[in-house]
PDB file of C-alpha atoms and ligand atoms in Angstrom:
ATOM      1  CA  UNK A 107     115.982 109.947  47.982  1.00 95.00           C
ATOM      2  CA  UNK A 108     113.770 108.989  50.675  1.00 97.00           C
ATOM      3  CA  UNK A 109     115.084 107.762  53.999  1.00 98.00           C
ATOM      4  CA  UNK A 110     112.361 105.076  55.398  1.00 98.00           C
ATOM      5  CA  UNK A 111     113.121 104.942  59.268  1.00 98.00           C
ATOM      6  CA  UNK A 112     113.332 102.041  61.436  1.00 98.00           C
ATOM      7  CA  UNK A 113     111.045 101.753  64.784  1.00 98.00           C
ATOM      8  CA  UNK A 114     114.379 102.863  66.796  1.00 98.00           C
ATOM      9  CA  UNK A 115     114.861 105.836  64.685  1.00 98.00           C
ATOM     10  CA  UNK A 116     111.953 107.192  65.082  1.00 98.00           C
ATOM     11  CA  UNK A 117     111.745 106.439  69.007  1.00 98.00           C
ATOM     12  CA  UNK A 118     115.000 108.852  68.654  1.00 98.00           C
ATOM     13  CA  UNK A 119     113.595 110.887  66.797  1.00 98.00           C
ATOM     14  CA  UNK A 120     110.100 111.188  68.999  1.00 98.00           C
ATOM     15  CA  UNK A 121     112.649 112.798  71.657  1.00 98.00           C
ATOM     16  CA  UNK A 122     113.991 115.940  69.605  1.00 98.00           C
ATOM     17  CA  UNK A 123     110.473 116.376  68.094  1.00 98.00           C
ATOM     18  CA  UNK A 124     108.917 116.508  71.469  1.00 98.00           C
ATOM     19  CA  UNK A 125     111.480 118.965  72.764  1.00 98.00           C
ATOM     20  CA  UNK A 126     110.215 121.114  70.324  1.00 98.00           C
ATOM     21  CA  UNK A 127     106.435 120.868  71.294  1.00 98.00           C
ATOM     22  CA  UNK A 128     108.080 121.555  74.645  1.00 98.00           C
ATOM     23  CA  UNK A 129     109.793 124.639  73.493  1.00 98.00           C
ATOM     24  CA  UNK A 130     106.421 126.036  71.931  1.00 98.00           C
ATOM     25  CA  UNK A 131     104.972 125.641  75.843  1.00 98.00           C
ATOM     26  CA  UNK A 132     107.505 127.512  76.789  1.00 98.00           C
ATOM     27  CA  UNK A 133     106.970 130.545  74.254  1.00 98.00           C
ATOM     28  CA  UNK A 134     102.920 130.243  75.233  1.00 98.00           C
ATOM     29  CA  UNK A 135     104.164 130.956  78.432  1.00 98.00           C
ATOM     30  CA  UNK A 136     105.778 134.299  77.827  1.00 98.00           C
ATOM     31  CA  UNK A 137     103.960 135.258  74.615  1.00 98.00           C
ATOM     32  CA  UNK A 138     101.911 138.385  74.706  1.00 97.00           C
ATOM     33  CA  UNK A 139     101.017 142.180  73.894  1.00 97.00           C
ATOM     34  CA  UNK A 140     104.563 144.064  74.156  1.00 97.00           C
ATOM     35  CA  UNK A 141     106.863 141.070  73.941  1.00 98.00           C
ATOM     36  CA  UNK A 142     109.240 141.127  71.780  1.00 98.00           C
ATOM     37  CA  UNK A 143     109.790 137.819  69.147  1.00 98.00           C
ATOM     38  CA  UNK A 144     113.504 138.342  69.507  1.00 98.00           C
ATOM     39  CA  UNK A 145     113.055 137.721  73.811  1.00 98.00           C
ATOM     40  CA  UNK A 146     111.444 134.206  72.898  1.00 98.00           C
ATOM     41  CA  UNK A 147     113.960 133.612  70.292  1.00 98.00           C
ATOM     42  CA  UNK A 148     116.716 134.132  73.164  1.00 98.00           C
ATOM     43  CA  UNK A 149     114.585 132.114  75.885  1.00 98.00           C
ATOM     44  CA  UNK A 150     113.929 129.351  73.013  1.00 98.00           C
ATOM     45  CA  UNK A 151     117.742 128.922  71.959  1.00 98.00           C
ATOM     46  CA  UNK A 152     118.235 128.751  76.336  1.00 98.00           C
ATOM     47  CA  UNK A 153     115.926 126.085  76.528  1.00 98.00           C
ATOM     48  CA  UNK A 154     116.972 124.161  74.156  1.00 98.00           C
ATOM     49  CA  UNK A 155     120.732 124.476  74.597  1.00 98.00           C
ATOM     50  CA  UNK A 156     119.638 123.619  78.107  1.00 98.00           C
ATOM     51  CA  UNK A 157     118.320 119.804  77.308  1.00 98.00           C
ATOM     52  CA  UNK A 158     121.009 118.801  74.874  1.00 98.00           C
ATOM     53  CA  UNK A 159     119.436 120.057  71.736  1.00 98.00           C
ATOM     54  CA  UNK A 160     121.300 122.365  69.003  1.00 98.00           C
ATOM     55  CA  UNK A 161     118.641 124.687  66.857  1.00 98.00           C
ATOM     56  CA  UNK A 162     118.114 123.482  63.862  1.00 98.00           C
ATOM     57  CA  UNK A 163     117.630 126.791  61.928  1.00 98.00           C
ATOM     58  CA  UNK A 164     120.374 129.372  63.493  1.00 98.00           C
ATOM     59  CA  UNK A 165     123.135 129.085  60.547  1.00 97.00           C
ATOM     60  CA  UNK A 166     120.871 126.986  58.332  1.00 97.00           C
ATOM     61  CA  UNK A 167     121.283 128.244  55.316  1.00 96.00           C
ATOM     62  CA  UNK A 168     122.757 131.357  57.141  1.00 97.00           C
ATOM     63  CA  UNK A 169     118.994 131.913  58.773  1.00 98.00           C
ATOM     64  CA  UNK A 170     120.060 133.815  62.421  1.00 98.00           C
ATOM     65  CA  UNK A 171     117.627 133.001  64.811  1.00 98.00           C
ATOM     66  CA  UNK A 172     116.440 130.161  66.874  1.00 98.00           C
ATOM     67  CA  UNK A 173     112.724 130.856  65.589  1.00 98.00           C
ATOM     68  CA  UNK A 174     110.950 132.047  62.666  1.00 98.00           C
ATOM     69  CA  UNK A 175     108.513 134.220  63.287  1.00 98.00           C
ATOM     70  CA  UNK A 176     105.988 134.978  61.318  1.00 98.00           C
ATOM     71  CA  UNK A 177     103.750 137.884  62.338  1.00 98.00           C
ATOM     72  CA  UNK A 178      99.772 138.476  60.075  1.00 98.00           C
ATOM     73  CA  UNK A 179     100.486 139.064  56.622  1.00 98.00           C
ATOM     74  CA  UNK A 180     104.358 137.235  57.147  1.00 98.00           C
ATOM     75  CA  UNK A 181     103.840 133.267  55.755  1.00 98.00           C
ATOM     76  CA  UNK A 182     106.881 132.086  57.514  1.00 98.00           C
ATOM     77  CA  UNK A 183     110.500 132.714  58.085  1.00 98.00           C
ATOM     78  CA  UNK A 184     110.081 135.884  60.027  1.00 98.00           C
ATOM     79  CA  UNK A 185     113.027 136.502  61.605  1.00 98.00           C
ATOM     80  CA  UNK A 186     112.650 137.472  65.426  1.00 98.00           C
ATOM     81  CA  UNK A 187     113.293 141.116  65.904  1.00 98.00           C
ATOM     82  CA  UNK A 188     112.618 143.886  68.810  1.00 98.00           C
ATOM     83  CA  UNK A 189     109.204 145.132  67.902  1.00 98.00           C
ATOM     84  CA  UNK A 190     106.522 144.665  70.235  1.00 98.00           C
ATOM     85  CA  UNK A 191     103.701 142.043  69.552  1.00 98.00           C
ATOM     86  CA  UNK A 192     100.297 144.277  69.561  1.00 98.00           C
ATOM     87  CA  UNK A 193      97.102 143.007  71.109  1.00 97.00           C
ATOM     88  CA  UNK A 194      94.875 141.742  67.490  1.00 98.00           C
ATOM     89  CA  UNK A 195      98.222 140.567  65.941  1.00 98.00           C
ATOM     90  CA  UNK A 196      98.720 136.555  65.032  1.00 98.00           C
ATOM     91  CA  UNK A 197     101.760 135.223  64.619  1.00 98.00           C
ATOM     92  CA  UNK A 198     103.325 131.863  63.517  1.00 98.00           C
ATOM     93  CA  UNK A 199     106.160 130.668  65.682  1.00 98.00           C
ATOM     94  CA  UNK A 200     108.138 127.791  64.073  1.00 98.00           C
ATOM     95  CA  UNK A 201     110.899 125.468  65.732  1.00 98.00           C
ATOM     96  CA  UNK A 202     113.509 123.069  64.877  1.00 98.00           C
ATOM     97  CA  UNK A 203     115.922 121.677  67.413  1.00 98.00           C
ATOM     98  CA  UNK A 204     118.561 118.446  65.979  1.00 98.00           C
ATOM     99  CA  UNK A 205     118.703 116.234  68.842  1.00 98.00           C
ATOM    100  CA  UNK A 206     120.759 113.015  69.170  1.00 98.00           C
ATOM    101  CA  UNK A 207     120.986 112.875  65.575  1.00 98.00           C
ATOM    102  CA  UNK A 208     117.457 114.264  64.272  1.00 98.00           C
ATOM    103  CA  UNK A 209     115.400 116.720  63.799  1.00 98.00           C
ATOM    104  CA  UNK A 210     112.194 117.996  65.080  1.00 98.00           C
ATOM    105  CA  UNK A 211     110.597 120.829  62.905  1.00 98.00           C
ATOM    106  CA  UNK A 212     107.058 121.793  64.664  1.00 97.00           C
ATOM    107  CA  UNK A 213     104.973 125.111  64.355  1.00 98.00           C
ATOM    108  CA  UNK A 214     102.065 126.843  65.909  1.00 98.00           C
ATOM    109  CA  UNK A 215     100.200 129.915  64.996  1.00 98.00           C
ATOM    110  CA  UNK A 216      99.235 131.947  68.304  1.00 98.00           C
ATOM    111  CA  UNK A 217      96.730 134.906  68.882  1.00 98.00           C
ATOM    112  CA  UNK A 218      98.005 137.881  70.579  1.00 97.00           C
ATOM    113  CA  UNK A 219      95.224 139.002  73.067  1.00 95.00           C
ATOM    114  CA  UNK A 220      91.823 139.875  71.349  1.00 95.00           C
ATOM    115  CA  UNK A 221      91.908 138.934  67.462  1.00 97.00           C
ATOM    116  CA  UNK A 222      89.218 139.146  64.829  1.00 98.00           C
ATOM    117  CA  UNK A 223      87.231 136.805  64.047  1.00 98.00           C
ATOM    118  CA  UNK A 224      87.953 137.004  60.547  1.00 98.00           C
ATOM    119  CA  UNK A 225      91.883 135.888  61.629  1.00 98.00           C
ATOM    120  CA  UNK A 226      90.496 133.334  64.130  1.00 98.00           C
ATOM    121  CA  UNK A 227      88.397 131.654  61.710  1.00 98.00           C
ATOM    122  CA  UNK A 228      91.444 131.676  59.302  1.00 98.00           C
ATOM    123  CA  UNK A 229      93.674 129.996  62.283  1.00 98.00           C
ATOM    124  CA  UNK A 230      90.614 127.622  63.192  1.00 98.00           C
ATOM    125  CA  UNK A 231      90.370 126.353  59.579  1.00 98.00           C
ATOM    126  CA  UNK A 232      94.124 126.107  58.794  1.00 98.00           C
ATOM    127  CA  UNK A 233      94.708 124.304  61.556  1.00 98.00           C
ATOM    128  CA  UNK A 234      91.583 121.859  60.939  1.00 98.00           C
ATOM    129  CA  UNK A 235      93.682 121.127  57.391  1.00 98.00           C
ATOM    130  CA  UNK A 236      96.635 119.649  59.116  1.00 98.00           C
ATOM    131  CA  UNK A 237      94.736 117.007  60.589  1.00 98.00           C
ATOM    132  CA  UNK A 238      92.728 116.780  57.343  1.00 98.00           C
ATOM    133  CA  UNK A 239      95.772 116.232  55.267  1.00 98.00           C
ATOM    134  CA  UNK A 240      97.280 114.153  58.360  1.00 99.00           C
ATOM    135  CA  UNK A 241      94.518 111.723  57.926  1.00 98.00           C
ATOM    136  CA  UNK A 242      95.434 110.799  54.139  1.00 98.00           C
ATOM    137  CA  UNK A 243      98.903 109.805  55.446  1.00 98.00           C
ATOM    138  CA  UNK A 244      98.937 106.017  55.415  1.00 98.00           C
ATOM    139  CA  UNK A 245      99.930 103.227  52.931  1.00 98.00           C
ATOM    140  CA  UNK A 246      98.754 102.567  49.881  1.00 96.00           C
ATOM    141  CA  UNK A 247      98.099 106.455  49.849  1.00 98.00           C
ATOM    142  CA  UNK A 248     100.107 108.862  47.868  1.00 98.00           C
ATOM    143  CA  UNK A 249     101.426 112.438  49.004  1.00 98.00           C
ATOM    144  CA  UNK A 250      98.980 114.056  46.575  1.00 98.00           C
ATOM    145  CA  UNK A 251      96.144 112.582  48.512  1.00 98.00           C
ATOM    146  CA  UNK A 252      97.586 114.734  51.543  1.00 98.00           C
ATOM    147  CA  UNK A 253      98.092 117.913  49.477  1.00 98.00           C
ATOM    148  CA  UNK A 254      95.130 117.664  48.054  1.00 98.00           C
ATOM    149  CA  UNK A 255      93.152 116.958  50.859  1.00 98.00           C
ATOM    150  CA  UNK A 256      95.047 120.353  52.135  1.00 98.00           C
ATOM    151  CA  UNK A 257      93.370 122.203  49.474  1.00 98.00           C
ATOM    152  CA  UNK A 258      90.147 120.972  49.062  1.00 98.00           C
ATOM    153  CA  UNK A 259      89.647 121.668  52.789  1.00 98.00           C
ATOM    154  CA  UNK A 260      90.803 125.459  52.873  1.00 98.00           C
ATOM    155  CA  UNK A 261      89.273 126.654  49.661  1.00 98.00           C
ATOM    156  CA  UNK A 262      86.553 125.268  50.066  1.00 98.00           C
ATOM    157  CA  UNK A 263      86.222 127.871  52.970  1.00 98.00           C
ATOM    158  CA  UNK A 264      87.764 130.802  50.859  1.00 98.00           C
ATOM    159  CA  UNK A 265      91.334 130.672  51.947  1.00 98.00           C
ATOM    160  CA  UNK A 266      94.324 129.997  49.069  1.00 98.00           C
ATOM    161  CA  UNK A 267      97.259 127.787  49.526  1.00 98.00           C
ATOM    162  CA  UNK A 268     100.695 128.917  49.461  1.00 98.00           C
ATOM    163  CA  UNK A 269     102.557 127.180  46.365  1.00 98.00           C
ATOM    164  CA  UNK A 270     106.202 127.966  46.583  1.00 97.00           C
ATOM    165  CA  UNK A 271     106.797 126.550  50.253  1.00 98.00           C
ATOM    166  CA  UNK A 272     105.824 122.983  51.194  1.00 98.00           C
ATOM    167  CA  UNK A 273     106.076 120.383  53.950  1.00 98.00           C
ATOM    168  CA  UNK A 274     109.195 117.757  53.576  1.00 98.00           C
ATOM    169  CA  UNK A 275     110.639 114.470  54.931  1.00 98.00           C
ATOM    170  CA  UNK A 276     112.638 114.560  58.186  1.00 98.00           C
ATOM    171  CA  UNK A 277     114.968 112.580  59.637  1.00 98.00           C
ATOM    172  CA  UNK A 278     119.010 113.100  60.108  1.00 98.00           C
ATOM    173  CA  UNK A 279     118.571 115.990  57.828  1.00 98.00           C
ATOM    174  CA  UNK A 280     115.889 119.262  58.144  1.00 98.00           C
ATOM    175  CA  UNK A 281     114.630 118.449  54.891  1.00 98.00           C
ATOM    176  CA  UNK A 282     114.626 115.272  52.909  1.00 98.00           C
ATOM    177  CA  UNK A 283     112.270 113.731  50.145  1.00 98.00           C
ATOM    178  CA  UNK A 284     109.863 113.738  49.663  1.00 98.00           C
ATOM    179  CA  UNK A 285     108.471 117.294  49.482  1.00 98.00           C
ATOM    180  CA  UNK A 286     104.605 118.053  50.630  1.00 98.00           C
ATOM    181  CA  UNK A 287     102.957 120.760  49.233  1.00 98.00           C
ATOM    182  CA  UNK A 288      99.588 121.434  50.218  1.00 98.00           C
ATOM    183  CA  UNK A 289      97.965 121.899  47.025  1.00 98.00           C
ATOM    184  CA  UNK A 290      98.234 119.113  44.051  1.00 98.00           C
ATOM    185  CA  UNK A 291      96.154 115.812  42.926  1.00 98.00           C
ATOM    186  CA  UNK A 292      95.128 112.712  44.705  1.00 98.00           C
ATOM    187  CA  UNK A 293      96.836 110.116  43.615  1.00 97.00           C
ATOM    188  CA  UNK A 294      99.866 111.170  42.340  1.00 97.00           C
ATOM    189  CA  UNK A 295     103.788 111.966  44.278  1.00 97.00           C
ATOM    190  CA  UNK A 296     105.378 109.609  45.725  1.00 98.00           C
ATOM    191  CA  UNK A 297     103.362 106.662  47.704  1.00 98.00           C
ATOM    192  CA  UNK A 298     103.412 106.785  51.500  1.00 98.00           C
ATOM    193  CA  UNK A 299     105.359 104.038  52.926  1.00 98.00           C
ATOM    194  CA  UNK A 300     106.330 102.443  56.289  1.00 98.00           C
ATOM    195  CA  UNK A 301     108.625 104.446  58.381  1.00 98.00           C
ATOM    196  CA  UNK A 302     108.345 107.714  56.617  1.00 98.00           C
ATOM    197  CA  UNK A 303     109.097 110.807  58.665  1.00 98.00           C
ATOM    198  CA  UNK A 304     106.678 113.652  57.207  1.00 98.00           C
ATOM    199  CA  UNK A 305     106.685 117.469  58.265  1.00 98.00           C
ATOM    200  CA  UNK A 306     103.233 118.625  57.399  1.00 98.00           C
ATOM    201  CA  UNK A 307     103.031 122.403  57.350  1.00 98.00           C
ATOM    202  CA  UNK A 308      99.619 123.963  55.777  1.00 98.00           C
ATOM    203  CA  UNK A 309     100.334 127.657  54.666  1.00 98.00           C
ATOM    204  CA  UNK A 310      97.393 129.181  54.222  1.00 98.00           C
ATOM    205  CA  UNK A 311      96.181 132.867  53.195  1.00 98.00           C
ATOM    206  CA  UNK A 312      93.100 134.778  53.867  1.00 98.00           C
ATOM    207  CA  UNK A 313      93.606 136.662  50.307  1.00 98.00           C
ATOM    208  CA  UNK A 314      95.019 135.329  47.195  1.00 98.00           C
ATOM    209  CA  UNK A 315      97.635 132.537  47.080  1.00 98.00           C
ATOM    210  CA  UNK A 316     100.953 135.303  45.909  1.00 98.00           C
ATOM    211  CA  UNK A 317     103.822 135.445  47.975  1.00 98.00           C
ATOM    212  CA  UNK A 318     106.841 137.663  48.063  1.00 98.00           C
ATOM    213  CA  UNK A 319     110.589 137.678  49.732  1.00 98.00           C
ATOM    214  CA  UNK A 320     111.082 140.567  51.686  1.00 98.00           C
ATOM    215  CA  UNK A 321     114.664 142.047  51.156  1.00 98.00           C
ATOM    216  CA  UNK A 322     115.814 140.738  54.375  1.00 97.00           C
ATOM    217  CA  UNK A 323     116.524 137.568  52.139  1.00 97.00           C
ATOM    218  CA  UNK A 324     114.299 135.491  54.254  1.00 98.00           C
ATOM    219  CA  UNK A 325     111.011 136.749  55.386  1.00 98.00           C
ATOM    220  CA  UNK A 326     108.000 135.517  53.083  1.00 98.00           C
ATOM    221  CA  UNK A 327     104.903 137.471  53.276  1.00 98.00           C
ATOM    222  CA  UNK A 328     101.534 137.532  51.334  1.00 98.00           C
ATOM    223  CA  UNK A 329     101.643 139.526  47.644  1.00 98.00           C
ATOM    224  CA  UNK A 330      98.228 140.932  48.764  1.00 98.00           C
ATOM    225  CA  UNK A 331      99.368 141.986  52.571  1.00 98.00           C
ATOM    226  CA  UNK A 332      96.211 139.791  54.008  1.00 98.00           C
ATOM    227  CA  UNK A 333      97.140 137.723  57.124  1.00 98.00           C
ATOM    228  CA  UNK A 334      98.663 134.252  56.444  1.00 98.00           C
ATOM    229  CA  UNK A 335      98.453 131.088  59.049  1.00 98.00           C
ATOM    230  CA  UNK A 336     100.928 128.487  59.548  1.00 98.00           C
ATOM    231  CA  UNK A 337     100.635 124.882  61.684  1.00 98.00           C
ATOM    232  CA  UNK A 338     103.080 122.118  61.177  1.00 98.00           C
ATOM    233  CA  UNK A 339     103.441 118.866  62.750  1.00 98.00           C
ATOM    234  CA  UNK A 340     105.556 116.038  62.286  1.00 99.00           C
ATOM    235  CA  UNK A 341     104.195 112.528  61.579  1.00 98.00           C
ATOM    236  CA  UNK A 342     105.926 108.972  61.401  1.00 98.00           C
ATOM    237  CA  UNK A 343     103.999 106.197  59.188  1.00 98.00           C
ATOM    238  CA  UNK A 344     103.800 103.187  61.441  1.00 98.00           C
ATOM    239  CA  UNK A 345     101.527  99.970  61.436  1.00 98.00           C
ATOM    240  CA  UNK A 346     100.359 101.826  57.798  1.00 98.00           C
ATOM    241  CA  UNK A 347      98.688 104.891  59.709  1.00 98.00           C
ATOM    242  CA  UNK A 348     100.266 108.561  60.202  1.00 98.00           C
ATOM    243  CA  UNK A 349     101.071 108.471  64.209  1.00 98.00           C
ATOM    244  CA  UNK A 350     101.426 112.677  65.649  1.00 98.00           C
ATOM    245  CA  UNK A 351     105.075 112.524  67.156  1.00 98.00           C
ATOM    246  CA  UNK A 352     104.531 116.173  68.110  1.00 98.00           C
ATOM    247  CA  UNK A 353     101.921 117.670  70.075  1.00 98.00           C
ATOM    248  CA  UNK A 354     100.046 120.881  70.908  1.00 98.00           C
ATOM    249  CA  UNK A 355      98.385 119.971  74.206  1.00 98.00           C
ATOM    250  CA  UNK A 356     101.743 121.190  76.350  1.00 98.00           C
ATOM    251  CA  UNK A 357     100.889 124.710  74.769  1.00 98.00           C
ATOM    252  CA  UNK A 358      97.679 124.438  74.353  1.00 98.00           C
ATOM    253  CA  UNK A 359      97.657 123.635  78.515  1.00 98.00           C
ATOM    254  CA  UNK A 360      99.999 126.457  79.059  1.00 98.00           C
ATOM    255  CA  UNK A 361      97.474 128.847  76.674  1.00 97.00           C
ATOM    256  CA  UNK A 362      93.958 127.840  78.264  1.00 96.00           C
ATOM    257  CA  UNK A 363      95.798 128.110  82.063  1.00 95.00           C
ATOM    258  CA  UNK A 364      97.088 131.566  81.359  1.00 93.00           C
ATOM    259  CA  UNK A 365      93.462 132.898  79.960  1.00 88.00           C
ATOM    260  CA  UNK A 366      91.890 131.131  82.693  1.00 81.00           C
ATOM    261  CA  UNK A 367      94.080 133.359  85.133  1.00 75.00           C
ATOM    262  CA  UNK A 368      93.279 136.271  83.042  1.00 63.00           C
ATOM    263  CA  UNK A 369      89.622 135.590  83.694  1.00 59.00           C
ATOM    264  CA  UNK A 370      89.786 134.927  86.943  1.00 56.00           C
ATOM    265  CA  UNK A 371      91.466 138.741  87.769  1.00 48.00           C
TER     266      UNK A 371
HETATM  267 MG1   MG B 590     108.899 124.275  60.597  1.00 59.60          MG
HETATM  268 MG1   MG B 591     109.074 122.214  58.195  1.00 59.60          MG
END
């Protein structure tokens, strides 16, 4: 069933959402060659404990961290851990904080130091597909013109679409109807409607499209080992068009200030 929110809800909503862009500032912050995932986990759950908000994926489904993250060939649901990030590696960092009743549920994929250009390009493009697929969401559209706007997009520059994970509805719960995959046909799912709450999430490998669990129970990583990328945003239909309720300017600020210091050495 699909929850359709009013213009208040999603005002209340905008709040827990944005505390979650905030959060991802605060991991570009301390993010970096020889930090450790599970140090932002710890700094994340802080922050967010520290403006009223409760993590939305510690205990979900017994998941234990604050974050996932999801380091090259890992899709998503990495869970944080004590291994150093190394200069060349990418990793998604994904956050969801229930606030006053909602949820937020927002991801990034960040560069650690120096990457290749074959994994920048893949970040680049997967990230271009969000807004791709963002820009089928209004009415009189269906969710298969997002998905497959997704697809189109990415293979069209030689990257495959992860099948068994997909974006979702969001509201009072994580995940509600209706589900978004990034892969299907125009013109079918459900039709986009006033006051939906959308988490769009492109997963998106460099190799073939295969996944596997890990035997951690959680972590999904590419069949093939090639790096995966991962960018999410959350979305509210209103006046008929898809309106960004998150944002990656606060990170993206933190990112381009912290290089620009780096330069400046
Ligand atoms: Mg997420
Ligand atoms: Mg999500």
């Amino acid at each position: 069933m699909i929850y359709y929110k009013t213009r208040e809800e999603i005002e209340i909503q905008r709040h827990s959402v944005l505390l979650v862009s905030r959060t991802l500032a605060l991991v570009a912050e301390h993010i970096g060659p020889g930090v450790t995932t599970l140090f932002l986990d710890r700094i994340a759950e802080e922050f967010i404990r520290d403006h009223g908000g409760v993590p939305s994926f510690k205990g979900y489904h017994g998941f234990p961290a604050t974050l996932c993250t999801s380091v090259n060939e890992q899709v998503v649901h990495g869970i944080p851990n004590n291994l150093p990030l190394r200069e060349g590696d990418i990793i998604s960092v994904d956050c969801g904080i229930l606030k006053n009743g909602f949820h937020g549920d927002h991801a990034y994929s960040f560069q650690i130091g120096e990457v290749s250009p074959a994994k920048k390009r893949l970040l680049e493009i997967t990230k271009e597909s969000l807004y791709v697929g963002i820009a089928q969401a209004k009415t009189g559209n269906r969710i298969g013109d997002i998905a497959s706007a997704i697809q189109n997009y990415v293979q069209k520059h030689g990257y495959s679409v992860v099948r068994e994970l997909t974006g979702h509805g969001l509201g009072r719960d994580l995940h509600e109807d209706p589900s978004v995959p990034n892969f299907g046909k125009s013109g079918q799912g459900a039709m986009i409607k006033e006051g939906m709450v959308l988490a769009i999430e492109p997963m998106i490998n460099m190799g073939k499209k295969y996944v596997k669990q890990l035997s951690d129970g959680w972590t999904i990583v590419t069949a093939d080992r090639m790096p995966s990328a991962h960018f999410e945003h959350d979305i509210a239909i209103i006046d008929g068009k898809p309106e960004i309720l998150s944002t990656f300017e606060y990170l993206e600020e933190v990112l381009a200030k912290r290089s620009s210091t780096v330069q400046a050495v």
